[in-house]
Amino acid sequence: MSADGAPRKSRLRDWLADRIGLEELGNTIRAGQVPGGASLWHTLGSVAAGLFVLEALTGIFLATAYTPSVTGAWASVAYIQDQLTLGWFVRGLHSFGSSALIVIAGLHLLQVLLFGAYRRPRELNWMVGLLLFGVVAVFALSGYLLPWDQKGYWAKLVEATITGSAPVVGTSAQKFIQGGTTFGNTTLTRAYALHAMALPALLTGLLVFHIYLFRRHGYTPKWSLSTEDAAARAVPAWPDQAFRNAVVGLLVWGVVAVSVIARHGAPLESPADPTSSYLARPEWYALPLFQLRMFFEGPLEIVATMIIPGIVTALAFALPFLDRGATNRPHDRRRVLTAAGLGLLAVTVLGVTALAKDARNPVYAKARAEEKTRGELARRLALKGVPPDGNVFRNDPTFHAREIWDDRCAGCHGLAGAGGEKGPDLKDYNSRAWIRGFLINPNGALYMGPAKIEKGMTAVDGTPEEIDALVEYVYAETGAPDADAARAGRGRDLLSPKDCDTCHDMDGEGENDGPNLKGRGTAKWVAAVIADAGHPLLFGDRNKMPRQRNKLTADEIEEMTKFVLALKGK
Amino acid sequence: MAVEPPDQRRAFLKLMTAGLGAFTAALAIIPGFGFLCGPLGRRTGRGGGNPLRVAAERDIKANRPMRVTAVGPHEDAWLRMEKVTLGSAWLVRTTEDGPIRAFSTICPHLGCGVDFDESSGKFNCPCHTSAFDLDGRCLGGPSPRGLDELETHVEGRDVLVRYQRFRVGTSKREPIG
């Protein structure tokens, strides 16, 4: 500290330098040279590290709004996605950024392979790099589960089951991953602790070691340059290489951000439903393994899930010691590069095959389309707030009706077109086909056949035109907007010649043996049947259907009416 | 570029690198900051609003305040609950058959729960010794205002209270949300 009038700034800098030594650290960092000159090849490692920082930042932001529980996980992610300020964007960056990280880290690995940068004295750093790649993979797999939506749940369930198939330790390993014998809360809390605490610490430690080893041994110049040539063309890493790193980093960031905006964030499917039969597929980076499994069935499955991946991993770790080439020239490392090339080709072919198969599969397309509709409905319903049991479909107005149906109606009425137990099957109720079926066979299995009602109606007999006209008349009475008025009129004129009017009045007032046909099938009529089908205007004394008037509220009867009317066309 | 001396070129490159790095970082951090600050302009909790039945009218005796809980629907971020305890209130009447008043149990000082002390006939806050009379007036202690009165009325045999929360620590009564 001199008092010779030095500016304050440099005094402060001296003071800090004395105590922290940042300047020396900075000098060390900047001192590196790039033998053979800066290149785009050398940007990949830095860009991968940069993407990890992006993942860490967005991950912290997301953690402020996420809850790892079976009932709350999906709800909180839907809240992030659809309600929080820029939530879709932050979550999208995190999700798409992880894909970019896998791509860039993979390219980095290939570049190291191509340049021979795994060779003496960099063997350890190659292994650390492989470990880092493994950690990134576990990051991706654990993060995939956290939203607890259909695809995360099912993909992870399959992975856990594969783990369970391992010899000797399988069952214990599966329980360890799941945090118990089944998938549940502890599966989520474990995945979350792993994803948000253990893995970041592990990856940071490995990355620091990776960079330290890299600094110790430096860049591996292109194979075509002799040591002297490379030294002659050396440039300082700062700023020559750093500038390229920054440009590529910004470009990759831009691609990630534009994809997020273009697709309005990462997908979120409907909440995990263990009772559904979901068509599980892993994320794109695991598709090659998924496809590999297809070739090994039954007890051989373990070949695809463990033995082949295990051998490839072991070979990768042993690579620096297996490669006996004289120089870094590809020519001298033909065997290694050919094997690696074939491996890459196999992975690509497997992945593309999996995609192509699904693209051609109509079952897959249908399942995806159904899930899309269900997912969109779930997210729309989640805007009202998710109930404490996590079942967002409770917000659906038809959910309650469905419960009442199961509780009070399903005991007698079928909904499958296969006949009810003790009453008409209501699938497609009030459609022309349903009405026609009733008229020509009122005591069939789908109609009054199984009902306890005192049978009376005789099957309608007539020419096809006459039947058509009668069907149209009944159809028009339901208030259907697409009814043909002229044909319905002809049907009405047939009521008397066909003896329908012996039992049925059609003025809305007459109380006869059969229901009065005026407005039959309208909302008002259906509500009246639900309330009390034994009303004299309806089925009267013949009725056996329990009266719901005092069991359901007026609102509930209205809900059930809507439910029944919505069965048409289903 | 080719004619520039390397030093000058590198100085420019350093500046560009730092600029690009800062730009990339800002692109990631600014949206994240927006995300974190979202709650400043958002209501995350929603509940109350409607009068809720809290007690039977005949159970409220003169000068014997009764603590009741308001149970009703509540929204908390992504969660929507039909029946949850929203908060509690003291029901007070000073004469038999007299009007019933309701006071929030939340002390307007720093939000502790106010107790009723039968021996002195006063409301006391256990945290910082604020005291209130049966009309909710502050008798002493650090509370900046009297107890917060809640809208209440009798419907048939039931006492209904419209539960609300107020900002604490201010002399002016200000509803939250």
XYZ file of C-alpha atoms in Angstrom:
747
model
C 0.000 0.000 0.000
C 1.845 3.069 -1.155
C 0.839 6.593 -0.365
C 2.320 7.963 -3.584
C -1.021 9.115 -4.938
C -2.046 5.960 -6.727
C -5.715 6.036 -7.790
C -8.129 4.465 -5.290
C -9.277 1.874 -7.731
C -5.902 0.282 -8.066
C -5.420 0.436 -4.295
C -8.625 -1.495 -3.849
C -7.490 -3.880 -6.528
C -4.166 -4.387 -4.785
C -5.957 -4.946 -1.494
C -8.191 -7.623 -3.003
C -5.389 -9.188 -5.047
C -3.367 -9.489 -1.870
C -6.129 -11.363 -0.116
C -7.844 -13.357 -2.844
C -5.273 -13.671 -5.583
C -8.036 -13.410 -8.190
C -5.720 -11.736 -10.632
C -3.302 -14.635 -10.564
C -6.200 -17.009 -10.975
C -7.399 -14.926 -13.917
C -3.922 -14.919 -15.403
C -3.752 -18.690 -15.026
C -7.086 -19.077 -16.716
C -6.134 -16.758 -19.562
C -2.615 -18.063 -20.015
C -3.611 -21.188 -21.979
C -2.493 -21.597 -25.558
C -4.261 -23.374 -28.383
C -1.618 -25.251 -30.359
C -2.505 -25.371 -34.033
C -4.848 -22.383 -33.706
C -8.373 -21.767 -32.481
C -11.119 -23.876 -34.018
C -14.823 -24.565 -33.911
C -14.063 -28.164 -32.922
C -12.685 -26.935 -29.635
C -15.847 -24.986 -28.722
C -17.938 -28.055 -27.870
C -16.653 -28.660 -24.345
C -17.183 -25.044 -23.302
C -20.643 -24.926 -24.851
C -21.628 -28.114 -22.996
C -20.413 -26.541 -19.737
C -22.380 -23.397 -20.573
C -25.518 -25.446 -21.148
C -25.033 -27.060 -17.759
C -25.006 -23.581 -16.216
C -28.258 -22.808 -18.069
C -29.752 -26.043 -16.689
C -28.608 -25.198 -13.172
C -30.080 -21.681 -13.313
C -33.427 -22.667 -14.802
C -33.500 -25.663 -12.459
C -33.225 -23.392 -9.427
C -36.019 -21.203 -10.778
C -38.258 -24.216 -11.356
C -37.506 -25.613 -7.898
C -39.090 -22.491 -6.409
C -42.492 -23.614 -7.693
C -42.275 -27.406 -7.909
C -43.553 -29.876 -5.334
C -42.406 -33.511 -5.399
C -45.526 -35.401 -4.380
C -47.885 -37.733 -6.186
C -50.811 -35.380 -5.662
C -48.955 -32.103 -6.205
C -46.235 -32.712 -8.795
C -48.361 -32.536 -11.914
C -50.472 -29.731 -10.474
C -47.433 -27.607 -9.666
C -45.864 -28.221 -13.082
C -49.148 -27.326 -14.796
C -49.175 -24.202 -12.631
C -45.626 -23.344 -13.739
C -46.488 -24.091 -17.360
C -49.811 -22.288 -17.657
C -50.052 -19.733 -14.876
C -46.719 -18.449 -13.613
C -45.093 -15.502 -15.361
C -42.798 -16.886 -18.090
C -43.104 -20.303 -16.457
C -43.555 -22.023 -19.832
C -40.392 -20.336 -21.078
C -38.198 -21.203 -18.090
C -39.474 -24.780 -18.054
C -39.005 -24.994 -21.828
C -35.397 -23.802 -21.560
C -34.751 -26.409 -18.890
C -36.295 -29.215 -20.918
C -34.990 -28.336 -24.393
C -31.665 -27.248 -22.880
C -31.189 -30.760 -21.530
C -31.674 -32.188 -25.020
C -29.175 -29.667 -26.386
C -26.751 -30.625 -23.619
C -26.953 -34.288 -24.608
C -26.387 -33.402 -28.278
C -23.439 -31.087 -27.582
C -21.861 -33.432 -25.025
C -22.244 -36.266 -27.549
C -20.571 -34.184 -30.275
C -17.817 -33.284 -27.815
C -17.264 -36.976 -27.165
C -17.087 -37.710 -30.898
C -14.628 -34.859 -31.430
C -12.370 -36.220 -28.687
C -12.629 -39.631 -30.309
C -11.786 -38.265 -33.753
C -8.855 -36.143 -32.552
C -7.424 -38.969 -30.443
C -7.645 -36.673 -27.426
C -8.356 -39.619 -25.130
C -4.821 -40.942 -25.597
C -1.855 -40.760 -23.288
C -1.568 -38.675 -21.092
C -5.297 -37.834 -21.188
C -6.683 -41.291 -20.340
C -8.118 -40.179 -16.999
C -9.813 -37.155 -18.470
C -11.485 -39.361 -21.081
C -12.886 -41.477 -18.247
C -14.013 -38.433 -16.303
C -15.710 -37.239 -19.476
C -17.532 -40.559 -19.827
C -18.641 -40.310 -16.202
C -19.926 -36.798 -16.896
C -21.884 -38.124 -19.841
C -23.364 -40.794 -17.592
C -24.319 -38.197 -15.004
C -26.040 -36.119 -17.707
C -27.973 -39.234 -18.736
C -29.125 -39.907 -15.158
C -30.047 -36.214 -14.910
C -32.254 -36.578 -17.958
C -33.854 -39.826 -16.808
C -34.634 -38.547 -13.319
C -35.891 -35.192 -14.564
C -38.245 -36.900 -16.992
C -40.240 -38.383 -14.092
C -40.685 -35.207 -12.063
C -43.784 -33.756 -13.814
C -45.550 -37.056 -12.973
C -47.388 -36.961 -16.265
C -48.201 -40.003 -18.343
C -45.002 -40.185 -20.363
C -42.686 -39.534 -17.425
C -44.475 -42.015 -15.208
C -44.616 -44.848 -17.727
C -41.123 -44.369 -19.118
C -39.713 -44.431 -15.606
C -41.858 -47.398 -14.613
C -40.416 -49.396 -17.514
C -36.877 -48.369 -16.540
C -37.451 -49.364 -12.932
C -38.793 -52.732 -14.066
C -35.736 -53.231 -16.282
C -33.574 -52.491 -13.250
C -35.574 -55.061 -11.324
C -34.737 -57.688 -13.947
C -31.017 -57.489 -13.178
C -29.602 -60.687 -11.687
C -29.081 -60.949 -7.912
C -29.443 -57.278 -6.961
C -32.335 -56.431 -9.302
C -35.227 -56.534 -6.857
C -33.345 -54.566 -4.217
C -32.135 -52.052 -6.787
C -35.679 -51.505 -8.012
C -36.965 -50.971 -4.480
C -34.059 -48.601 -3.866
C -34.940 -46.505 -6.910
C -38.649 -46.532 -6.095
C -38.117 -45.925 -2.422
C -40.397 -48.904 -1.742
C -42.175 -51.772 -3.417
C -44.318 -49.579 -5.660
C -44.206 -46.258 -7.446
C -45.341 -43.434 -5.232
C -44.387 -40.398 -3.225
C -40.990 -41.721 -2.235
C -40.170 -42.462 -5.873
C -40.717 -38.791 -6.577
C -38.902 -37.422 -3.536
C -35.943 -39.668 -4.306
C -35.847 -38.687 -7.963
C -36.104 -35.037 -6.934
C -33.315 -35.214 -4.341
C -31.153 -36.984 -6.909
C -31.994 -34.571 -9.717
C -31.842 -31.313 -7.781
C -29.201 -31.968 -5.128
C -26.997 -35.026 -5.557
C -26.430 -34.875 -9.323
C -25.672 -31.135 -9.501
C -23.037 -31.555 -6.779
C -21.580 -34.630 -8.475
C -21.557 -33.027 -11.898
C -19.966 -29.818 -10.619
C -17.205 -31.766 -8.895
C -16.515 -33.932 -11.930
C -16.638 -30.921 -14.231
C -14.092 -28.992 -12.163
C -11.805 -32.023 -12.230
C -12.425 -32.423 -15.984
C -11.475 -28.815 -16.646
C -8.482 -29.021 -14.329
C -7.148 -32.085 -16.178
C -7.864 -30.391 -19.484
C -5.878 -27.329 -18.398
C -3.037 -29.562 -17.314
C -2.745 -31.328 -20.646
C -4.120 -28.667 -22.953
C -5.849 -28.833 -26.324
C -5.133 -31.719 -28.666
C -4.321 -30.160 -32.058
C -5.495 -31.634 -35.300
C -3.689 -34.864 -36.229
C -2.363 -33.464 -39.503
C -0.109 -30.968 -37.692
C 3.320 -31.954 -36.449
C 4.217 -30.844 -32.932
C 6.401 -28.059 -34.377
C 3.708 -26.866 -36.785
C 1.131 -26.847 -34.023
C 3.425 -24.873 -31.720
C 4.210 -22.405 -34.481
C 0.522 -21.762 -35.079
C -0.412 -21.581 -31.400
C -2.662 -18.696 -30.338
C -3.756 -17.571 -26.867
C -6.996 -19.296 -25.836
C -8.148 -15.934 -24.504
C -9.557 -14.371 -26.539
C -9.046 -16.338 -29.774
C -10.719 -19.583 -28.714
C -12.967 -17.935 -26.122
C -14.527 -15.751 -28.828
C -15.473 -18.814 -30.862
C -16.856 -20.461 -27.718
C -19.008 -17.394 -27.046
C -20.341 -17.263 -30.619
C -21.250 -20.958 -30.729
C -22.666 -20.743 -27.205
C -24.964 -17.879 -28.205
C -26.016 -19.744 -31.364
C -26.924 -22.887 -29.428
C -28.743 -20.788 -26.834
C -30.620 -19.110 -29.679
C -31.664 -22.443 -31.189
C -32.898 -23.650 -27.795
C -34.799 -20.415 -27.085
C -36.378 -20.287 -30.555
C -37.525 -23.919 -30.263
C -39.046 -23.145 -26.877
C -40.925 -20.162 -28.275
C -41.986 -21.993 -31.429
C -43.463 -24.886 -29.445
C -44.617 -22.787 -26.517
C -42.474 -24.669 -24.036
C -41.987 -28.299 -23.217
C -44.896 -30.742 -23.522
C -46.912 -31.704 -20.466
C -49.189 -34.699 -20.820
C -52.147 -35.560 -18.613
C -51.397 -36.593 -15.000
C -49.957 -40.061 -14.440
C -52.767 -42.607 -14.407
C -51.554 -46.030 -13.223
C -54.836 -47.609 -14.365
C -54.497 -46.524 -17.988
C -52.809 -48.504 -20.747
C -50.367 -45.905 -21.929
C -48.154 -46.469 -24.929
C -44.828 -45.776 -23.208
C -41.911 -44.397 -25.177
C -38.626 -43.065 -23.779
C -37.195 -39.678 -24.745
C -35.439 -39.511 -28.117
C -31.966 -40.169 -26.691
C -33.054 -43.525 -25.249
C -34.903 -44.715 -28.373
C -31.916 -46.735 -29.698
C -31.906 -48.781 -26.486
C -35.678 -49.126 -26.701
C -35.375 -50.470 -30.255
C -32.468 -52.770 -29.359
C -34.708 -54.429 -26.793
C -37.139 -55.408 -29.555
C -34.608 -57.925 -30.901
C -34.283 -59.805 -27.648
C -37.352 -61.395 -26.191
C -38.144 -63.191 -22.990
C -35.142 -64.257 -20.930
C -32.830 -62.757 -23.569
C -34.127 -59.249 -22.894
C -31.298 -58.718 -20.451
C -28.881 -58.868 -23.401
C -30.328 -55.633 -24.735
C -30.981 -53.906 -21.434
C -27.740 -54.731 -19.611
C -25.210 -56.927 -21.378
C -24.738 -54.956 -24.617
C -24.853 -51.511 -22.941
C -22.515 -52.863 -20.237
C -19.973 -54.167 -22.751
C -20.066 -50.935 -24.769
C -19.546 -48.884 -21.604
C -16.654 -51.077 -20.477
C -15.033 -50.832 -23.903
C -15.439 -47.054 -23.880
C -13.705 -46.759 -20.508
C -10.916 -49.081 -21.627
C -10.469 -47.309 -24.965
C -7.281 -45.350 -24.060
C -5.584 -48.629 -23.215
C -6.971 -50.595 -26.150
C -5.884 -48.038 -28.734
C -2.331 -48.982 -29.718
C -2.088 -46.632 -32.724
C 1.300 -44.973 -33.215
C -0.035 -41.436 -33.722
C -3.305 -39.490 -33.543
C -3.761 -39.848 -37.290
C -7.051 -41.608 -38.097
C -5.037 -43.805 -40.445
C -3.137 -45.195 -37.456
C -6.330 -45.733 -35.455
C -8.397 -47.418 -38.118
C -9.691 -50.156 -35.901
C -10.867 -47.836 -33.110
C -12.490 -45.373 -35.486
C -14.140 -48.103 -37.548
C -15.598 -49.663 -34.405
C -16.769 -46.262 -33.160
C -18.215 -45.435 -36.580
C -20.106 -48.695 -36.736
C -21.369 -48.151 -33.191
C -22.598 -44.682 -34.092
C -24.241 -46.051 -37.222
C -25.956 -48.779 -35.219
C -27.252 -46.267 -32.670
C -28.542 -44.008 -35.442
C -30.196 -46.854 -37.336
C -31.847 -48.138 -34.149
C -33.123 -44.679 -33.231
C -34.428 -43.931 -36.724
C -36.049 -47.375 -36.905
C -37.903 -46.750 -33.658
C -39.129 -43.366 -34.930
C -40.067 -44.733 -38.350
C -41.981 -47.661 -36.879
C -44.047 -45.383 -34.655
C -44.609 -42.954 -37.521
C -46.164 -45.782 -39.549
C -48.142 -47.246 -36.675
C -51.802 -46.080 -36.659
C -52.261 -47.413 -33.106
C -49.433 -45.185 -31.932
C -50.831 -42.171 -33.782
C -54.280 -42.748 -32.269
C -52.855 -43.134 -28.753
C -50.861 -39.905 -29.180
C -53.924 -38.038 -30.442
C -56.044 -39.279 -27.517
C -53.357 -38.328 -25.040
C -53.085 -34.896 -26.637
C -56.819 -34.289 -26.133
C -56.689 -35.638 -22.587
C -53.593 -33.601 -21.751
C -55.142 -30.403 -23.078
C -58.347 -31.063 -21.131
C -56.361 -31.723 -17.936
C -54.424 -28.490 -18.322
C -57.584 -26.515 -19.031
C -59.227 -27.986 -15.938
C -56.102 -27.267 -13.868
C -56.620 -23.547 -14.421
C -59.464 -23.757 -11.878
C -57.072 -25.226 -9.300
C -56.376 -28.908 -8.702
C -58.244 -30.738 -5.893
C -56.154 -32.029 -2.954
C -56.214 -35.635 -4.192
C -54.535 -34.471 -7.374
C -57.398 -35.660 -9.592
C -57.811 -32.677 -11.873
C -60.650 -34.393 -13.743
C -62.885 -33.717 -10.750
C -63.094 -30.190 -12.170
C -64.803 -31.602 -15.241
C -68.561 -30.992 -14.927
C -69.238 -34.508 -16.254
C -67.015 -36.100 -13.589
C -69.682 -35.793 -10.901
C -72.329 -37.036 -13.323
C -70.158 -40.037 -14.122
C -69.872 -40.789 -10.385
C -73.644 -40.606 -9.978
C -74.044 -42.792 -13.036
C -71.733 -45.457 -11.572
C -73.432 -45.173 -8.210
C -77.119 -45.055 -9.183
C -77.635 -45.894 -12.854
C -74.992 -48.389 -13.968
C -76.514 -51.165 -11.888
C -79.334 -51.476 -14.434
C -78.320 -49.487 -17.525
C -75.454 -50.440 -19.810
C -73.351 -47.900 -21.670
C -71.396 -50.195 -23.918
C -73.936 -51.162 -26.544
C -73.891 -54.672 -25.123
C -77.140 -54.515 -23.152
C -78.009 -53.375 -19.651
C -78.481 -55.617 -16.647
C -82.049 -54.521 -15.930
C -82.764 -51.624 -18.256
C -82.092 -50.242 -21.727
C -78.509 -49.737 -22.804
C -78.037 -45.999 -23.287
C -75.063 -45.981 -25.610
C -75.936 -43.662 -28.470
C -79.271 -42.957 -26.787
C -81.723 -40.989 -28.951
C -79.730 -41.410 -32.137
C -81.726 -42.541 -35.199
C -80.068 -45.973 -34.930
C -81.025 -46.362 -31.258
C -84.632 -45.295 -31.951
C -84.892 -47.603 -34.963
C -83.565 -50.519 -32.899
C -86.139 -49.784 -30.209
C -89.064 -49.575 -32.626
C -88.343 -52.800 -34.472
C -87.303 -54.774 -31.388
C -88.517 -53.063 -28.187
C -87.863 -56.145 -26.099
C -84.324 -56.726 -27.392
C -81.325 -57.010 -25.127
C -80.356 -53.394 -25.795
C -83.821 -52.039 -24.986
C -86.629 -53.156 -22.671
C -85.610 -56.845 -22.828
C -83.725 -56.981 -19.552
C -85.990 -54.403 -17.872
C -88.337 -55.329 -15.050
C -90.968 -53.082 -16.638
C -94.212 -54.744 -17.469
C -93.734 -55.353 -21.176
C -96.388 -54.098 -23.516
C -95.049 -52.507 -26.617
C -95.165 -54.605 -29.714
C -92.540 -54.380 -32.409
C -93.343 -51.927 -35.185
C -93.982 -53.556 -38.510
C -93.953 -51.830 -41.861
C -92.145 -51.062 -45.094
C -88.628 -49.596 -44.782
C -90.060 -46.208 -45.793
C -92.683 -46.399 -43.053
C -90.123 -47.374 -40.425
C -87.860 -44.557 -41.605
C -90.729 -42.105 -41.239
C -91.638 -43.303 -37.739
C -87.989 -43.179 -36.642
C -87.784 -39.639 -37.996
C -90.928 -38.658 -36.104
C -89.531 -39.901 -32.773
C -86.167 -38.385 -33.653
C -87.773 -35.012 -34.371
C -89.574 -35.092 -31.020
C -86.157 -35.197 -29.256
C -85.552 -31.708 -30.624
C -82.692 -32.837 -32.872
C -81.888 -29.905 -35.170
C -81.081 -32.150 -38.135
C -84.466 -33.882 -38.191
C -86.228 -34.041 -41.558
C -89.560 -32.264 -40.896
C -91.365 -33.649 -43.964
C -90.452 -37.250 -43.210
C -91.241 -36.776 -39.524
C -94.656 -35.463 -40.567
C -95.256 -38.620 -42.606
C -94.259 -40.615 -39.534
C -96.763 -38.744 -37.401
C -99.497 -39.599 -39.879
C -98.581 -43.274 -39.491
C -99.096 -43.329 -35.703
C -102.765 -44.061 -36.043
C -102.632 -46.615 -38.913
C -99.842 -48.458 -37.093
C -101.854 -48.527 -33.862
C -99.199 -46.622 -31.948
C -101.895 -44.313 -30.648
C -103.607 -47.147 -28.836
C -101.081 -46.780 -26.054
C -99.259 -43.518 -26.842
C -100.792 -40.073 -26.787
C -98.827 -37.312 -28.444
C -100.401 -34.131 -27.167
C -98.377 -33.799 -23.975
C -101.519 -34.201 -21.893
C -103.017 -37.651 -22.421
C -102.144 -40.267 -19.823
C -102.145 -43.590 -21.586
C -100.466 -46.985 -21.152
C -97.263 -45.884 -22.865
C -95.406 -42.592 -22.448
C -96.880 -39.519 -24.084
C -94.691 -38.929 -27.112
C -94.739 -35.149 -27.225
C -91.216 -33.872 -26.603
C -90.026 -37.409 -25.884
C -86.222 -37.356 -25.531
C -85.901 -33.631 -24.945
C -83.898 -32.443 -21.934
C -87.121 -31.696 -20.083
C -88.487 -35.184 -20.790
C -85.255 -36.978 -19.803
C -85.113 -34.968 -16.587
C -88.713 -35.978 -15.856
C -87.890 -39.665 -16.426
C -84.891 -39.453 -14.091
C -86.957 -37.653 -11.463
C -89.902 -40.070 -11.624
C -90.397 -42.403 -14.572
C -93.662 -43.564 -13.008
C -95.380 -40.254 -13.758
C -98.724 -40.904 -15.520
C -97.486 -39.012 -18.600
C -94.478 -41.350 -18.760
C -94.427 -45.047 -17.917
C -97.101 -44.828 -15.252
C -97.890 -47.893 -13.220
C -95.755 -50.090 -15.447
C -92.599 -48.324 -14.345
C -90.029 -50.138 -12.233
C -87.168 -47.617 -12.409
C -86.453 -46.142 -8.960
C -87.542 -42.559 -8.588
C -84.504 -40.252 -8.223
C -86.376 -37.100 -7.264
C -85.595 -37.297 -3.568
C -82.179 -38.880 -3.987
C -80.641 -36.340 -6.348
C -80.799 -32.560 -6.127
C -82.365 -30.581 -8.944
C -78.860 -29.595 -10.072
C -77.782 -33.215 -10.096
C -80.806 -34.237 -12.153
C -79.873 -31.516 -14.627
C -76.277 -32.802 -14.718
C -77.491 -36.347 -15.307
C -79.802 -35.153 -18.066
C -76.883 -33.503 -19.836
C -74.833 -36.649 -19.294
C -77.488 -38.884 -20.834
C -78.115 -36.571 -23.785
C -74.356 -36.376 -24.436
C -74.287 -40.147 -24.975
C -75.665 -39.617 -28.476
C -72.901 -39.926 -31.025
C -70.485 -41.613 -28.653
C -8.692 -7.121 -40.263
C -5.605 -8.601 -41.829
C -3.719 -5.331 -41.721
C -4.458 -4.679 -38.040
C -1.758 -5.564 -35.576
C -2.642 -8.716 -33.581
C -2.796 -6.850 -30.269
C -5.493 -4.503 -31.493
C -7.442 -7.363 -33.019
C -7.238 -9.318 -29.771
C -8.362 -6.363 -27.682
C -11.441 -6.138 -29.900
C -12.000 -9.901 -29.657
C -11.804 -9.751 -25.862
C -14.428 -7.045 -25.806
C -16.661 -8.993 -28.177
C -16.248 -12.199 -26.201
C -17.123 -10.497 -22.939
C -20.075 -8.810 -24.629
C -21.410 -12.003 -26.168
C -20.947 -13.861 -22.883
C -22.788 -11.175 -20.951
C -25.534 -11.086 -23.593
C -26.043 -14.851 -23.423
C -26.095 -14.790 -19.629
C -28.595 -11.927 -19.645
C -30.862 -13.808 -22.050
C -31.018 -16.637 -19.550
C -31.171 -14.608 -16.367
C -33.706 -11.914 -17.295
C -36.594 -14.332 -18.002
C -35.644 -16.237 -14.856
C -35.828 -13.024 -12.887
C -39.253 -12.331 -14.394
C -40.304 -15.830 -13.315
C -39.075 -15.285 -9.752
C -40.731 -11.880 -9.450
C -44.039 -13.093 -10.925
C -45.685 -13.456 -7.474
C -45.222 -9.714 -6.825
C -48.098 -9.029 -9.183
C -50.149 -12.165 -8.587
C -52.682 -13.346 -6.041
C -51.750 -16.874 -5.025
C -54.251 -17.448 -2.231
C -57.975 -17.059 -2.613
C -60.644 -17.898 -0.093
C -63.366 -16.494 2.092
C -65.388 -13.747 0.507
C -68.692 -15.439 1.260
C -70.359 -15.536 4.686
C -69.630 -18.826 6.421
C -71.538 -20.435 9.273
C -69.333 -20.462 12.352
C -71.618 -21.039 15.358
C -75.148 -21.376 16.691
C -76.516 -18.049 17.861
C -77.760 -19.367 21.213
C -74.226 -20.528 22.157
C -72.908 -16.986 22.341
C -73.242 -15.763 25.928
C -72.895 -12.201 27.151
C -69.321 -11.177 27.957
C -68.087 -14.709 27.267
C -66.283 -14.386 23.895
C -66.197 -17.620 21.912
C -63.431 -18.615 19.548
C -64.760 -20.073 16.275
C -63.142 -21.234 13.063
C -64.254 -20.267 9.576
C -64.202 -23.278 7.280
C -64.685 -22.752 3.572
C -63.240 -23.102 0.091
C -59.701 -21.910 -0.485
C -57.289 -21.689 -3.381
C -53.556 -21.861 -2.814
C -51.415 -21.580 -5.947
C -52.223 -24.797 -7.902
C -54.376 -26.285 -5.154
C -58.150 -25.838 -4.785
C -59.725 -27.086 -1.569
C -63.435 -27.252 -0.837
C -63.259 -27.262 2.953
C -60.298 -25.887 4.798
C -59.841 -23.789 7.930
C -59.458 -20.242 6.685
C -58.885 -18.685 10.081
C -60.560 -18.072 13.393
C -62.529 -15.291 14.989
C -63.757 -14.217 18.416
C -67.542 -13.876 18.636
C -68.542 -11.290 21.224
C -71.847 -10.008 22.597
C -72.024 -7.713 25.572
C -75.685 -8.321 26.521
C -77.897 -11.422 26.351
C -79.760 -11.309 22.993
C -77.617 -8.285 22.063
C -75.902 -7.959 18.712
C -72.977 -10.276 17.979
C -69.691 -8.894 16.749
C -66.783 -10.875 15.294
C -63.098 -10.024 15.588
C -60.261 -11.707 13.740
C -57.944 -13.526 16.157
C -54.961 -12.170 14.245
C -53.214 -9.448 16.274
C -52.793 -6.346 14.078
C -49.281 -5.886 15.455
C -47.306 -8.807 13.987
C -49.917 -11.464 13.368
C -49.922 -13.653 16.500
C -53.180 -15.241 17.696
C -55.022 -13.189 20.306
C -56.311 -14.994 23.463
C -59.154 -14.081 25.776
C -58.294 -13.749 29.446
C -61.384 -14.505 31.501
C -60.072 -13.082 34.761
C -59.461 -9.621 33.341
C -62.162 -9.867 30.646
C -59.710 -8.656 28.020
C -58.134 -9.966 24.831
C -54.389 -10.437 25.206
C -51.789 -11.090 22.574
C -49.367 -13.689 23.932
C -46.447 -12.506 21.810
C -46.009 -8.821 22.565
C -48.595 -8.122 25.286
C -51.027 -6.003 23.279
C -54.410 -5.908 25.055
C -57.894 -5.224 23.668
C -61.334 -4.761 25.234
C -64.549 -6.509 24.187
C -65.156 -3.831 21.564
C -61.781 -4.632 20.035
C -60.232 -1.308 21.121
C -56.526 -1.427 21.810
C -55.925 -0.873 25.538
C -52.147 -1.052 25.520
C -49.096 -2.656 23.990
C -47.519 -2.183 20.573
C -50.550 -2.917 18.369
C -51.024 -0.036 15.911
C -54.838 -0.480 15.804
C -57.685 -2.288 17.467
C -58.742 -5.837 16.619
C -60.008 -6.238 13.058
C -63.759 -6.604 12.983
C -65.269 -9.074 10.538
C -68.653 -8.703 8.865
C -71.134 -10.874 10.693
C -74.866 -11.484 10.831
C -77.366 -13.925 12.259
C -79.411 -16.011 9.857
C -82.067 -18.055 11.597
C -80.214 -19.876 14.364
C -76.776 -19.502 12.788
C -74.039 -16.955 13.105
C -72.342 -16.232 9.779
C -68.988 -14.516 9.402
C -67.329 -13.210 6.269
C -63.739 -14.149 6.982
C -61.017 -11.823 5.738
C -57.352 -11.207 6.365
C -55.855 -7.785 6.858
C -52.369 -6.415 6.530
C -50.693 -6.334 9.949
C -48.376 -3.687 11.363
C -50.211 -0.672 9.948
C -52.528 1.729 11.721
C -54.875 1.665 8.756
C -56.974 -1.448 8.160
C -56.211 -2.856 4.721
C -57.662 -6.143 3.414
C -55.246 -8.569 1.749
C -56.025 -9.940 -1.695
